[in-house]
JSON list of C-alpha atoms in Angstrom, two decimals:
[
{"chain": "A", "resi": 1, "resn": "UNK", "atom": "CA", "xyz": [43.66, -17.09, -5.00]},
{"chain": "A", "resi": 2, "resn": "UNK", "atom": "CA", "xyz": [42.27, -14.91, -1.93]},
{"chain": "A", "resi": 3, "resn": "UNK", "atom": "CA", "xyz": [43.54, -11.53, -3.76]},
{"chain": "A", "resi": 4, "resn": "UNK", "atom": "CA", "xyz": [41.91, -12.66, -6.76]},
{"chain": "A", "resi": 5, "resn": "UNK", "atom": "CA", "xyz": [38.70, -13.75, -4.67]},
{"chain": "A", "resi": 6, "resn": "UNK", "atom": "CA", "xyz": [38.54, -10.38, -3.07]},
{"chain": "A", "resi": 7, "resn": "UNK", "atom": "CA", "xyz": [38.99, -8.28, -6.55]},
{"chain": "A", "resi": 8, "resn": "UNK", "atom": "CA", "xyz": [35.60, -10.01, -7.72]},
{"chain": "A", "resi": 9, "resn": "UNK", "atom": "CA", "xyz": [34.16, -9.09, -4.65]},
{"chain": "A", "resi": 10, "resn": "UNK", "atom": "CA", "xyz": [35.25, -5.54, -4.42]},
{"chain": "A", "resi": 11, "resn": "UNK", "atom": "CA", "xyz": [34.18, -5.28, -8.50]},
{"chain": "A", "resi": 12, "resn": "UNK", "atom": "CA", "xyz": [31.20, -7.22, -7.99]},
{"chain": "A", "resi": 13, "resn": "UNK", "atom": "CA", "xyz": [29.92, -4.80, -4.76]},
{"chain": "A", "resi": 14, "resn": "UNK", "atom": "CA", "xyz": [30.84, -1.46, -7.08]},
{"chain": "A", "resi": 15, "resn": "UNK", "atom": "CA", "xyz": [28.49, -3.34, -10.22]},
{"chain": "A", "resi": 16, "resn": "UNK", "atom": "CA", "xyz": [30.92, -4.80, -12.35]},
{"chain": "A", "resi": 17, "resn": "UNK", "atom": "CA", "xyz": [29.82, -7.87, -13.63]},
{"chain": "A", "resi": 18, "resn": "UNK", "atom": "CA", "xyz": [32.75, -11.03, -13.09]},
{"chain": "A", "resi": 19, "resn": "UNK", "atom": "CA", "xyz": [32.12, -14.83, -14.62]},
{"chain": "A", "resi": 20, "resn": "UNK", "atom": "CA", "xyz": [30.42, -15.58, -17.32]},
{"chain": "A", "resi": 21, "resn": "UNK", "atom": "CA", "xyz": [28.18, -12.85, -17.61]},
{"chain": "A", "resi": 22, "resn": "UNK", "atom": "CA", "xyz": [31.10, -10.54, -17.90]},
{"chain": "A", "resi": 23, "resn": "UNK", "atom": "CA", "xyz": [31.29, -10.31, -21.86]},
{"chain": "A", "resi": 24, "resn": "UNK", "atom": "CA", "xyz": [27.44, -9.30, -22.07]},
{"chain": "A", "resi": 25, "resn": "UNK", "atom": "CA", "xyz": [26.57, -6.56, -20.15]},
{"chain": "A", "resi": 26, "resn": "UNK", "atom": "CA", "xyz": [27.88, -3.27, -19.11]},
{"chain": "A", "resi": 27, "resn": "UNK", "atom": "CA", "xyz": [28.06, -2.43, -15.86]},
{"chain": "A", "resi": 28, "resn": "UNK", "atom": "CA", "xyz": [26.23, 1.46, -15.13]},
{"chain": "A", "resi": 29, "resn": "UNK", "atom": "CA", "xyz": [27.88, 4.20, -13.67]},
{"chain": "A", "resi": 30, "resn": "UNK", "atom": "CA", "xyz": [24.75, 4.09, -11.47]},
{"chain": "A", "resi": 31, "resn": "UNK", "atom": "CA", "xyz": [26.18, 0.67, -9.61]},
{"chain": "A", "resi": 32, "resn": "UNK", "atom": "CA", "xyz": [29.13, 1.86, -8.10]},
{"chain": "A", "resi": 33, "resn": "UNK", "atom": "CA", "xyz": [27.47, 4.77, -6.50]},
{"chain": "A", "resi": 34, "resn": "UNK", "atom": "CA", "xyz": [24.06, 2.15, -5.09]},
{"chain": "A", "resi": 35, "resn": "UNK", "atom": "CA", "xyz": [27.12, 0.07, -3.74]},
{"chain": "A", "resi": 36, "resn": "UNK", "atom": "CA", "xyz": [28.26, 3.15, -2.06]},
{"chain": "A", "resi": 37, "resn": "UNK", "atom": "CA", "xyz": [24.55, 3.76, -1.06]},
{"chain": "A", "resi": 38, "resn": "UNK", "atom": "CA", "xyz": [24.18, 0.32, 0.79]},
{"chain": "A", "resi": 39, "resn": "UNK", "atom": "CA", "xyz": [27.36, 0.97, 2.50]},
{"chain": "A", "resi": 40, "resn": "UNK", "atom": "CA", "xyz": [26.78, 4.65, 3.61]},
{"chain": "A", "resi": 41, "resn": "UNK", "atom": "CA", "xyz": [22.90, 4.48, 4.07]},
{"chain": "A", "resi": 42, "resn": "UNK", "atom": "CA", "xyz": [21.89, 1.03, 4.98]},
{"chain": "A", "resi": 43, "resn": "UNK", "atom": "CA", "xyz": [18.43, 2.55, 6.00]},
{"chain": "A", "resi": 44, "resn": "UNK", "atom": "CA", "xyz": [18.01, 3.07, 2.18]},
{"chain": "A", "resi": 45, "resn": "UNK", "atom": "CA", "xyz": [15.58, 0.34, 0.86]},
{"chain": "A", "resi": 46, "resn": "UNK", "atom": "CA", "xyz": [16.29, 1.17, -2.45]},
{"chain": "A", "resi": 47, "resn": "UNK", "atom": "CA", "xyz": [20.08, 0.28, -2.08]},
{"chain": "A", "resi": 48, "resn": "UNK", "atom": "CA", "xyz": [19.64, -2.34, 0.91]},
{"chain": "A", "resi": 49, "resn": "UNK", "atom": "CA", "xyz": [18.02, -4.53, -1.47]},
{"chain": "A", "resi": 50, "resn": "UNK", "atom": "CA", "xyz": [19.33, -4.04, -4.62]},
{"chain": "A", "resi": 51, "resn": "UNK", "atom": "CA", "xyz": [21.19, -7.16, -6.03]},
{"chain": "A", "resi": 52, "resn": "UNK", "atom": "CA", "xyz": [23.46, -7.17, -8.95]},
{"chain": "A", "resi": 53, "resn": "UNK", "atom": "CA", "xyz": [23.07, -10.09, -10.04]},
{"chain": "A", "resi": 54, "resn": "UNK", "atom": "CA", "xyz": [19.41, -9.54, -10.35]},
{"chain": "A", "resi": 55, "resn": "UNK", "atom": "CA", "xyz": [19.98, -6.56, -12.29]},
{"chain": "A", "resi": 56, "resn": "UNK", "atom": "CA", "xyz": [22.13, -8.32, -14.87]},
{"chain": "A", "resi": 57, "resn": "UNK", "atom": "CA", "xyz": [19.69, -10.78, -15.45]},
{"chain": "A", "resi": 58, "resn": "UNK", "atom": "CA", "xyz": [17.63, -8.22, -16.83]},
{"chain": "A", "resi": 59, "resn": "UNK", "atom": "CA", "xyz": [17.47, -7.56, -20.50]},
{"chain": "A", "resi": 60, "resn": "UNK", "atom": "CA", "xyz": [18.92, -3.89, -21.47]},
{"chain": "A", "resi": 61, "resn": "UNK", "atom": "CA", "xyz": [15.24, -2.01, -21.36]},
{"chain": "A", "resi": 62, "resn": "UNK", "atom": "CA", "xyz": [14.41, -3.64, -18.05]},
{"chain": "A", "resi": 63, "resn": "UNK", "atom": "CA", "xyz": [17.80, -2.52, -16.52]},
{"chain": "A", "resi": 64, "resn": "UNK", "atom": "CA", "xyz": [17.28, 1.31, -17.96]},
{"chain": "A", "resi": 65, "resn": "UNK", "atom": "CA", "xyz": [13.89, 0.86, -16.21]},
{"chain": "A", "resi": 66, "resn": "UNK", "atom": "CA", "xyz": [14.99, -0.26, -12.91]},
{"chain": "A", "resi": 67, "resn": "UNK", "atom": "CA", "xyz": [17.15, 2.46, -12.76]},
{"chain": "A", "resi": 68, "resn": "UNK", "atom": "CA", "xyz": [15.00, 4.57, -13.19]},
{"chain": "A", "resi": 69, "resn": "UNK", "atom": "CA", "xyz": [12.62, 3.49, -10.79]},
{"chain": "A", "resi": 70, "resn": "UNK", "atom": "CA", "xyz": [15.44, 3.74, -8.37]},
{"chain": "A", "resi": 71, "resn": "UNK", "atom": "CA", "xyz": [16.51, 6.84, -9.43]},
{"chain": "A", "resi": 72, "resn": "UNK", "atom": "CA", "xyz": [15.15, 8.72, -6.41]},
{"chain": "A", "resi": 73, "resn": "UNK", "atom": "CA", "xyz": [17.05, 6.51, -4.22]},
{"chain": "A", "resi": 74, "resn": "UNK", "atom": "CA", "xyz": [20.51, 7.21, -5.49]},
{"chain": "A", "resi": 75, "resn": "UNK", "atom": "CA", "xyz": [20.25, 10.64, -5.93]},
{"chain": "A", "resi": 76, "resn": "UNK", "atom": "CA", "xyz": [19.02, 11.13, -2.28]},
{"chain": "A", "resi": 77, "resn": "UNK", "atom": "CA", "xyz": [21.08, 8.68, -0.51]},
{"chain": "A", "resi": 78, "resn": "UNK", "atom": "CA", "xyz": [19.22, 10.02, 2.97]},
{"chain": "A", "resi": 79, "resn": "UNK", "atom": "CA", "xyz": [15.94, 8.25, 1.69]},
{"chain": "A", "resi": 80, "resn": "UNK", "atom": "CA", "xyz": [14.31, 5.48, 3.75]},
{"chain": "A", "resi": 81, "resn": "UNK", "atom": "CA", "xyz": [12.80, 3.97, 0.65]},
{"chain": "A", "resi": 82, "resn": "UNK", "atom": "CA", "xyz": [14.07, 5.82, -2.74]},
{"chain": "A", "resi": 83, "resn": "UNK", "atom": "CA", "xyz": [12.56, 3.22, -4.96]},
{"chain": "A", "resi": 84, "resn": "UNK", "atom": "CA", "xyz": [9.34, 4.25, -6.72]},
{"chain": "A", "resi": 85, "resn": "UNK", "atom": "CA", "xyz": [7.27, 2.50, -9.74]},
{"chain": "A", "resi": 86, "resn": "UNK", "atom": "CA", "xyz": [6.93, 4.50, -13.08]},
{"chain": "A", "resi": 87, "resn": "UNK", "atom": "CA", "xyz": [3.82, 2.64, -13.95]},
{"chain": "A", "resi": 88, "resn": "UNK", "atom": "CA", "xyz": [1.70, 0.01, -12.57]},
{"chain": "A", "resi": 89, "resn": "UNK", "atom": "CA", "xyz": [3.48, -2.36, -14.75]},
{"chain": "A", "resi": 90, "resn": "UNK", "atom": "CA", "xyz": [6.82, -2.11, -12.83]},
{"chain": "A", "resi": 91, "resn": "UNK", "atom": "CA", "xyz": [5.51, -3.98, -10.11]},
{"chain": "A", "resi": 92, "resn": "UNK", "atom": "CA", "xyz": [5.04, -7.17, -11.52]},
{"chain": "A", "resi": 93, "resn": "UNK", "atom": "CA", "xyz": [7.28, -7.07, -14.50]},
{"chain": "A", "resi": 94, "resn": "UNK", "atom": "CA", "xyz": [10.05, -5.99, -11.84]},
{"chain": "A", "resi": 95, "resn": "UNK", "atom": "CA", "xyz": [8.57, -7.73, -8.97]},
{"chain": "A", "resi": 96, "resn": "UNK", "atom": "CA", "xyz": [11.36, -9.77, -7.10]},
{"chain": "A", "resi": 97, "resn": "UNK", "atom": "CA", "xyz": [13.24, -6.35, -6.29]},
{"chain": "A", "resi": 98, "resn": "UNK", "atom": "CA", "xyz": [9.47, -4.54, -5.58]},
{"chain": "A", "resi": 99, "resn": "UNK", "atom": "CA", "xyz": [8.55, -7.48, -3.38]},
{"chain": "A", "resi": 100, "resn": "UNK", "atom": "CA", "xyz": [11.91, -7.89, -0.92]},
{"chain": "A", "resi": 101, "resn": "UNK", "atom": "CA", "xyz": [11.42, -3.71, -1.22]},
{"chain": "A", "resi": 102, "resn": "UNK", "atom": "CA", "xyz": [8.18, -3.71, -0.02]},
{"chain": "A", "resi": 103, "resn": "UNK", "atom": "CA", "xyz": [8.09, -6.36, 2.02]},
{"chain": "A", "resi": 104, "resn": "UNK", "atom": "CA", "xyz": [11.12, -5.28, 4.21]},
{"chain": "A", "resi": 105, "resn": "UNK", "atom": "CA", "xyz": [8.67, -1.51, 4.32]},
{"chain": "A", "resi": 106, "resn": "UNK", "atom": "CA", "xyz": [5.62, -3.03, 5.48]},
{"chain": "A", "resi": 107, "resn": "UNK", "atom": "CA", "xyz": [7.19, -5.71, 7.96]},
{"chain": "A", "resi": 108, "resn": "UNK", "atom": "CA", "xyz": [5.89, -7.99, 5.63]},
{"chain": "A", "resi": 109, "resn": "UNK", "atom": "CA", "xyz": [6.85, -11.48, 6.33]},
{"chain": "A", "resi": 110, "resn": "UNK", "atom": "CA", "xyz": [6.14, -15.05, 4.87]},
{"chain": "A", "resi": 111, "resn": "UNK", "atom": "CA", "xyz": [3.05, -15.51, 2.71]},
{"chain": "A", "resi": 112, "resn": "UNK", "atom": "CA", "xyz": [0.74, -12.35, 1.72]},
{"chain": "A", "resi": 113, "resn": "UNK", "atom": "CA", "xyz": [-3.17, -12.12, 0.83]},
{"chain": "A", "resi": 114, "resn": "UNK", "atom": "CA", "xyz": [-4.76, -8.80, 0.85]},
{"chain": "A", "resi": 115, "resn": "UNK", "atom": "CA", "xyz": [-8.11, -8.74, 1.90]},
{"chain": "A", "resi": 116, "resn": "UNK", "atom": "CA", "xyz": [-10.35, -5.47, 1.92]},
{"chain": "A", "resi": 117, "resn": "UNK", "atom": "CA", "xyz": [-12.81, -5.11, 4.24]},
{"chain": "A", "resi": 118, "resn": "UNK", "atom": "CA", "xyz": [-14.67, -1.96, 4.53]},
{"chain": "A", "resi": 119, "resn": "UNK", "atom": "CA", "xyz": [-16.86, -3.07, 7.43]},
{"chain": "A", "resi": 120, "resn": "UNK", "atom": "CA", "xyz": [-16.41, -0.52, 10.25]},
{"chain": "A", "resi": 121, "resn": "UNK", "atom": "CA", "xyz": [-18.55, -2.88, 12.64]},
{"chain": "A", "resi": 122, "resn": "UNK", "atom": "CA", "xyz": [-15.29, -4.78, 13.28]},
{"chain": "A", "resi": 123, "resn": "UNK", "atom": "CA", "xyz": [-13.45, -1.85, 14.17]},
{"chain": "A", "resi": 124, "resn": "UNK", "atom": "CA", "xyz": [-12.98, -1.56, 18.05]},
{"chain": "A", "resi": 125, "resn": "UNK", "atom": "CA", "xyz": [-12.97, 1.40, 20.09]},
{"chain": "A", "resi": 126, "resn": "UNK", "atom": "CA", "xyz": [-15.14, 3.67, 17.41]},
{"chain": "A", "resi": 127, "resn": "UNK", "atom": "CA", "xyz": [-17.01, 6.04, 18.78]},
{"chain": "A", "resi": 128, "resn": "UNK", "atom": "CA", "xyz": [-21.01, 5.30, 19.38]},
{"chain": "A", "resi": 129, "resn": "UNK", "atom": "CA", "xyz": [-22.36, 5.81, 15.93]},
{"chain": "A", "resi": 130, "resn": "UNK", "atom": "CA", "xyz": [-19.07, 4.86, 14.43]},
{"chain": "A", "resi": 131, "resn": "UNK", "atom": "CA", "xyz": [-18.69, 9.02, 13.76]},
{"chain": "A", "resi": 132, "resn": "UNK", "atom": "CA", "xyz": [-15.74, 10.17, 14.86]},
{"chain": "A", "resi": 133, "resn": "UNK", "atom": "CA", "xyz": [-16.28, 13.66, 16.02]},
{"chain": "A", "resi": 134, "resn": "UNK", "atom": "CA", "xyz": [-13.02, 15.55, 16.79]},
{"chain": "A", "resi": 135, "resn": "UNK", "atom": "CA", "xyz": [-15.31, 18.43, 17.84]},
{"chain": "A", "resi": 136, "resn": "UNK", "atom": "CA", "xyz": [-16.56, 16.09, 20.21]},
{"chain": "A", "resi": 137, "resn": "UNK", "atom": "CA", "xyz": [-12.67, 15.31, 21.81]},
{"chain": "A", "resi": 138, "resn": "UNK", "atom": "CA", "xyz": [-12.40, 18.57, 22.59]},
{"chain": "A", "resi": 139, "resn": "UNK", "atom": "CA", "xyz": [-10.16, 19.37, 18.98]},
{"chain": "A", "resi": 140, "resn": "UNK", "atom": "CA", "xyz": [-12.25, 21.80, 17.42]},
{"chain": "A", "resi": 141, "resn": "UNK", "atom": "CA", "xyz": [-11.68, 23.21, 14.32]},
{"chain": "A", "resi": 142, "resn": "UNK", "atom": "CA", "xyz": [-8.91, 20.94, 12.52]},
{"chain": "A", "resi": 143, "resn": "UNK", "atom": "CA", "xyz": [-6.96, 21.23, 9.57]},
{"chain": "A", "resi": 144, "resn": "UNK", "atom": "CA", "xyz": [-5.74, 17.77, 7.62]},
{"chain": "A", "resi": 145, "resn": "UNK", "atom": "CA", "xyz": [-3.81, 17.01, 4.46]},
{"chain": "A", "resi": 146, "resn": "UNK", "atom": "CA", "xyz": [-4.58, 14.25, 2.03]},
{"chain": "A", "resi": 147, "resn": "UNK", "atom": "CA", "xyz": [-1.73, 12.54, 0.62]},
{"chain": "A", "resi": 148, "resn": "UNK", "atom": "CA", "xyz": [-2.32, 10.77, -2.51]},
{"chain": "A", "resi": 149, "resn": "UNK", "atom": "CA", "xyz": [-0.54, 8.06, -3.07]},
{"chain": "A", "resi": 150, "resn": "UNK", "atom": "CA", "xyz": [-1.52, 6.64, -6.12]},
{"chain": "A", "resi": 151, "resn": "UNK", "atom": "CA", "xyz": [-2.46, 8.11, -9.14]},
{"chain": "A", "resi": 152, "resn": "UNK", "atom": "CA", "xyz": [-5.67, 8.07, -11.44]},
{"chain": "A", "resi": 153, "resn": "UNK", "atom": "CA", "xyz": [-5.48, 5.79, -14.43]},
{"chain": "A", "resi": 154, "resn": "UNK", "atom": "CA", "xyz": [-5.53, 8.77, -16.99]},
{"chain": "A", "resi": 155, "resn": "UNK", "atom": "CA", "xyz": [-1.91, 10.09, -15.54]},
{"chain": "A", "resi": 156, "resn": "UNK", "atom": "CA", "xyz": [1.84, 8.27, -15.17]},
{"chain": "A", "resi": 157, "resn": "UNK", "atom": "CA", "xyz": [2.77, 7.62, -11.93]},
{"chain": "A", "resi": 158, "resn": "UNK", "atom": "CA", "xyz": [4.79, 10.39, -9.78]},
{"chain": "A", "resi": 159, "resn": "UNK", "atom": "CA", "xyz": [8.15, 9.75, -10.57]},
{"chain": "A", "resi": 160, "resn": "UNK", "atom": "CA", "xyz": [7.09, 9.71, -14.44]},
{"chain": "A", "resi": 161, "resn": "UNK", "atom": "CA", "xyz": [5.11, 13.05, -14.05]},
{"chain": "A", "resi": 162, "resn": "UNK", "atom": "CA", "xyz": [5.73, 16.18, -16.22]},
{"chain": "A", "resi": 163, "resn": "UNK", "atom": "CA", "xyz": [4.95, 19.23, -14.66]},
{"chain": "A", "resi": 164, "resn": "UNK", "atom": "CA", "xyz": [1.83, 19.29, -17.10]},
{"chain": "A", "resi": 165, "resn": "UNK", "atom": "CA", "xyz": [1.33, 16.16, -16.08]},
{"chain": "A", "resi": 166, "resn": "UNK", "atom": "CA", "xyz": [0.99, 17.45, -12.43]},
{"chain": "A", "resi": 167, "resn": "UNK", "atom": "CA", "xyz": [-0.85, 20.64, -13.15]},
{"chain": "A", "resi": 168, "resn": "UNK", "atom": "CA", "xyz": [-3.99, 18.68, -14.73]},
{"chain": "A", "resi": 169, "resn": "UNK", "atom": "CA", "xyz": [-4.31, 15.89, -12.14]},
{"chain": "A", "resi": 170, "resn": "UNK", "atom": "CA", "xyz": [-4.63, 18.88, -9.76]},
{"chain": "A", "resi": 171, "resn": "UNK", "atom": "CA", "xyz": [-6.98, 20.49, -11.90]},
{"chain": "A", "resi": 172, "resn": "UNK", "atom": "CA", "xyz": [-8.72, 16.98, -12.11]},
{"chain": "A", "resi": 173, "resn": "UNK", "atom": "CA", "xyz": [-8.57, 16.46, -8.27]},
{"chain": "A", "resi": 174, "resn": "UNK", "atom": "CA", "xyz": [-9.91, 19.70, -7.70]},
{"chain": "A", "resi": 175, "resn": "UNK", "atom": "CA", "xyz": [-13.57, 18.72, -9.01]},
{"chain": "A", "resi": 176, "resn": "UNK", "atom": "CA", "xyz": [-13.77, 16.39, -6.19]},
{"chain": "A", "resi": 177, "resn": "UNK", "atom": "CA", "xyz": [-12.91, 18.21, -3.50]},
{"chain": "A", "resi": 178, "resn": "UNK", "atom": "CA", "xyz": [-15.51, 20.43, -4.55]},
{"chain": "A", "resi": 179, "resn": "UNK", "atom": "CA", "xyz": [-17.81, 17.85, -4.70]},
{"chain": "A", "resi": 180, "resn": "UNK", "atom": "CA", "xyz": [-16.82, 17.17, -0.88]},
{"chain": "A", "resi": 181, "resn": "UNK", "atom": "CA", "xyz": [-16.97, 20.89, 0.26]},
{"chain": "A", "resi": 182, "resn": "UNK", "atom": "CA", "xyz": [-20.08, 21.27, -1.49]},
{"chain": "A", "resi": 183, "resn": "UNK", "atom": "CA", "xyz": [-21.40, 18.46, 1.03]},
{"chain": "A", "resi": 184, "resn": "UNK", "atom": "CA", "xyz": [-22.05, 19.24, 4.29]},
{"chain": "A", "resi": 185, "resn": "UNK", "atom": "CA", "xyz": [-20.98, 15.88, 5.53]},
{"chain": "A", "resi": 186, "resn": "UNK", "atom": "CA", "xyz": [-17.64, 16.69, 4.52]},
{"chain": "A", "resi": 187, "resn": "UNK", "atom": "CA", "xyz": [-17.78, 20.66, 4.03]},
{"chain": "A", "resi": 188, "resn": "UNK", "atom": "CA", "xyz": [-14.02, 21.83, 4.12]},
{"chain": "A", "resi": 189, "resn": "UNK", "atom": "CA", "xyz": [-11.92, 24.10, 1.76]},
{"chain": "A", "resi": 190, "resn": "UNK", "atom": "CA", "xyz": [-9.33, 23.57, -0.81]},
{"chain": "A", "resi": 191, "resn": "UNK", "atom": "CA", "xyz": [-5.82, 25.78, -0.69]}
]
């Protein structure tokens, strides 16, 4: 009985499905190596959280979509997160893997309600005016990168981005940074 115990626990950690469930679905190639994944990399959300039994409660298109929104994660087993939407969809229609994912990023713990609040009064320690002036701390000229992380509605998210894809949201982006340079508030230039 405890040999027999420990084979379903060494097929159920490398994604084979035991039990009932066994005759329906076939277990992915891609399984074995996030069970490696969790073992090697435990820093890797993508494979921390990912539960099997989850996954084969999914039906066939869901499953070929959570793999592929983990796709980043098993093919760089190094990454802290490695699990990335495809669409805005994929976080609700995939949402109990997204949330423990997410959550465990963020520090996020019991209930959540995200409030926005653009009010720069009730930030303390601005500067008088509530400019910040780097000139003014002695930093001079600086250089700064913006990161966008999220896309504009017209394009797929990243992971789902063809290189055309990526080539006219950069040609789309670039109107606005003109718009910004073009400002002397904001002044700057684009490389």
């Amino acid at each position: 009985k405890g040999i027999k115990l420990l084979m379903e626990k060494e097929l159920a950690a490398a994604g084979a499905i035991t039990g009932p469930l066994a005759s329906k679905t076939v277990p992915s190639p891609f399984l074995a190596k996030i069970a490696e994944i969790k073992v090697s990399h435990p820093e890797n959300r993508m494979a921390k959280h990912f539960d099997n039994a989850y996954y084969h409660t999914l039906s066939p298109e869901k499953q070929k979509l959570l793999l592929l929104c983990c796709k980043s994660g098993y093919e760089n087993a190094d990454s802290g997160m490695g699990l990335y939407a495809m669409s805005p969809t994929d976080y609700d229609e995939l949402k109990p893997y997204f949330d423990k994912v997410i959550r465990d990023y963020h520090g996020i713990t019991g209930e959540l309600k995200h409030i926005n609040n653009w009010d720069i009064s009730t930030v303390k320690d601005l500067p008088a005016g509530g400019k910040l002036d780097l000139a003014a701390l002695g930093l001079g000229e600086t250089s700064m990168r913006v990161r966008v992380g999220r896309n504009l509605k017209d394009f797929p998210l990243p992971g789902n981005m063809t290189q055309a894809d990526r080539v006219n949201l950069e040609a789309r982006m670039v109107l606005a940074f003109k718009k910004l340079m073009e400002d002397s508030a904001f002044g700057g230039t684009y490389n």
